[in-house]
Amino acid sequence: MCKIIVQLLSFLCIILCSAQTVHSCQLFVRDPSPLFSKTFGSKNITFRSTENHIKLNKGESIQAYCGSGIVVTTNYNDQRHNQYKMASFFCDENNYIQIRGLDFDSTEEYTIYCSSSSSSSLYESKKKLPNCDEALSYGIGEKIPLIGTIIKLAICYDIETFELKYANYIAYEKKDILISPEQSVNSKLGVELEQKVDDLQNYFDFMSQQSFNISRDREPNTFFRAFSFDFESILQDEQLRKQLDKWTYIFNIMWWSQLRQNNWRFFLDALKERANSEKYMVFVGSYGNATMPITRSSSDPPEELAVQSYGLKVSAPMFVWAYVKLLSPSKAEEFVLIGHNSPYMESPDHTEFCTTDICDSILWLKESKFGHLRRVPTLGYTFCCRAEEVAKIIDNFPMPKGALETTTAAAVDLTTSMTFL
Ligand SMILES: *[C@@H]1O[C@H](CO)[C@@H](O)[C@H](O)[C@H]1NC(C)=O
Ligand SMILES: *[C@@H]1O[C@H](CO)[C@@H](O)[C@H](O)[C@H]1NC(C)=O
Ligand SMILES: *[C@@H]1O[C@H](CO)[C@@H](O)[C@H](O)[C@H]1NC(C)=O
């Protein structure tokens, strides 16, 4: 429905905009671009400018919004950082742009941009994510006046242990146009932005990438040194990672580089391609503890694959998983993709999580580069399972507990009635 409106409007715009070739005012725009908002009839349309300028006819006005504050400059580099988030630009009868809402006035041509590309905040949500009862549910996003709430990502996070249970987001979403009134954008993520949370990093110590690197490079164990590991975000989607840069301390995990740079990347590439035509919800998390090969007496417990620095320790998870779900009312498609995050596995396979590896039943996965390379152990052996099976193994797996209990209850009933027969 929305899609149709957008298409209709862009079609109308093409007709109207090309008919009106004489524009009186130009407002130049630079990255990071503000959001622009304009009323067309009964709808307000919000968009990011794809060009470096916006044209306005005499008497027209447009609103600009930057969560981080609007910056206005002129040709004479008269730069003013403004504490204002919103301003409106009006093309007057003398072809000058008048700014309303900012303490700035000039007859020069204006260039505007946002003072920072990230304007999101972390919020606690009373509405709980699935199977996240022991931890807390959070959303990262922003509240934009007149438009509503944009939620980029939701997380299930244990604030006592600083442990990420999982994160969820919509894969490769390109939402450049929003139409209001529309309720909460992205409310599909299952959280609400309620109570703003201060930056934990200012109060607690987290491993930085730099101290991880220093300790990693000093590690004497030759088995450790034979492979490469890094401390990087569990969100390897470039666009998302850039937007959530502030929160790396929440998302960083110890990756085996081969998995991250090969099969996990190939999976994301396949998903990105697929996301051009279908919308997917993705939950990501990690599971288990990777260990070093046992070289001494076999009665010693295996040594954890970890890096320590000044009292902080990060351990490599044994697996990284992504629960991928098609968001479509008419079609169902879902699977959990699980990658081995350890180079020391002797014969990696799927049996710890499920009876059948179902990656090949999803055509777009099977036919991708990922599909061809996913079983190569040196690139990070990766497989797929049904979510119901994985939910029995992984704590806090994002599947409502009720859904599982019904299946178990049905099975129990069956055995009971069989005993009576
Ligand atoms: C559109 O935006 C204007 C301000 O620019 C606001 O007054 C109006 O209520 C908005 N209309 C809708 C339908 O959201
Ligand atoms: C840490 O090491 C990785 C290589 O594994 C490098 O790409 C990264 O830039 C380093 N980061 C810092 C902060 O030194
Ligand atoms: C990994 O180790 C932690 C303690 O360090 C433990 O609580 C957890 O149960 C372990 N996970 C698995 C899957 O064995």
XYZ file of N, CA and C in Angstrom, residues 11 48 75 99 101 103 107 116 144 154 158 180 183 211 244 256 259 269 278 341 351 359 378 390-391 394:
78
model
N 6.000 9.475 -9.223
C 5.530 9.657 -10.592
C 4.982 11.078 -10.771
N 15.660 11.898 2.279
C 17.024 12.386 2.255
C 17.318 12.811 0.836
N 29.214 30.632 1.044
C 30.435 30.617 0.228
C 31.642 31.164 0.967
N 15.754 31.681 6.285
C 15.758 30.562 7.223
C 14.877 30.912 8.410
N 13.789 29.575 12.188
C 14.095 28.624 13.254
C 15.566 28.551 13.582
N 19.270 30.998 14.138
C 19.770 32.342 14.337
C 20.840 32.606 13.271
N 22.391 36.680 2.601
C 21.814 36.628 1.262
C 22.667 35.729 0.366
N 26.747 15.620 12.691
C 27.290 14.274 12.812
C 26.350 13.308 12.102
N 11.986 11.549 15.899
C 12.033 12.709 15.015
C 10.694 13.429 15.077
N 17.288 -3.389 17.624
C 16.862 -3.713 18.979
C 17.875 -4.685 19.561
N 22.229 -8.069 28.696
C 22.298 -8.226 30.142
C 23.214 -7.138 30.694
N 4.330 10.487 6.647
C 3.570 10.579 7.876
C 2.193 11.142 7.540
N 2.594 5.425 11.972
C 2.981 5.263 13.376
C 4.477 5.051 13.501
N 43.572 -2.317 22.772
C 44.187 -3.167 23.791
C 44.037 -4.645 23.446
N 26.117 2.607 13.940
C 26.131 2.219 15.344
C 27.538 2.245 15.928
N 37.091 -15.238 14.661
C 38.143 -15.879 13.884
C 38.064 -15.183 12.523
N 36.373 -16.764 9.286
C 34.915 -16.828 9.213
C 34.355 -15.446 8.865
N 26.540 -10.922 1.837
C 26.440 -10.480 0.442
C 25.210 -11.091 -0.224
N 13.117 -8.716 -1.277
C 12.328 -9.168 -0.129
C 12.851 -8.528 1.149
N 33.227 -20.493 14.605
C 34.145 -19.377 14.823
C 35.469 -19.849 15.426
N 25.535 -31.210 13.698
C 24.796 -32.137 14.569
C 24.579 -31.649 15.999
N 20.447 -25.409 4.607
C 20.889 -24.282 3.754
C 20.532 -24.496 2.283
N 38.292 -24.114 6.241
C 39.231 -23.005 6.441
C 38.590 -21.633 6.199
N 17.107 -25.121 17.091
C 18.163 -24.294 17.690
C 17.686 -23.701 19.021
N 16.395 -23.378 19.090
C 15.852 -22.759 20.303
C 15.982 -23.670 21.520
N 20.162 -23.039 22.345
C 20.690 -21.715 22.707
C 19.750 -21.013 23.688
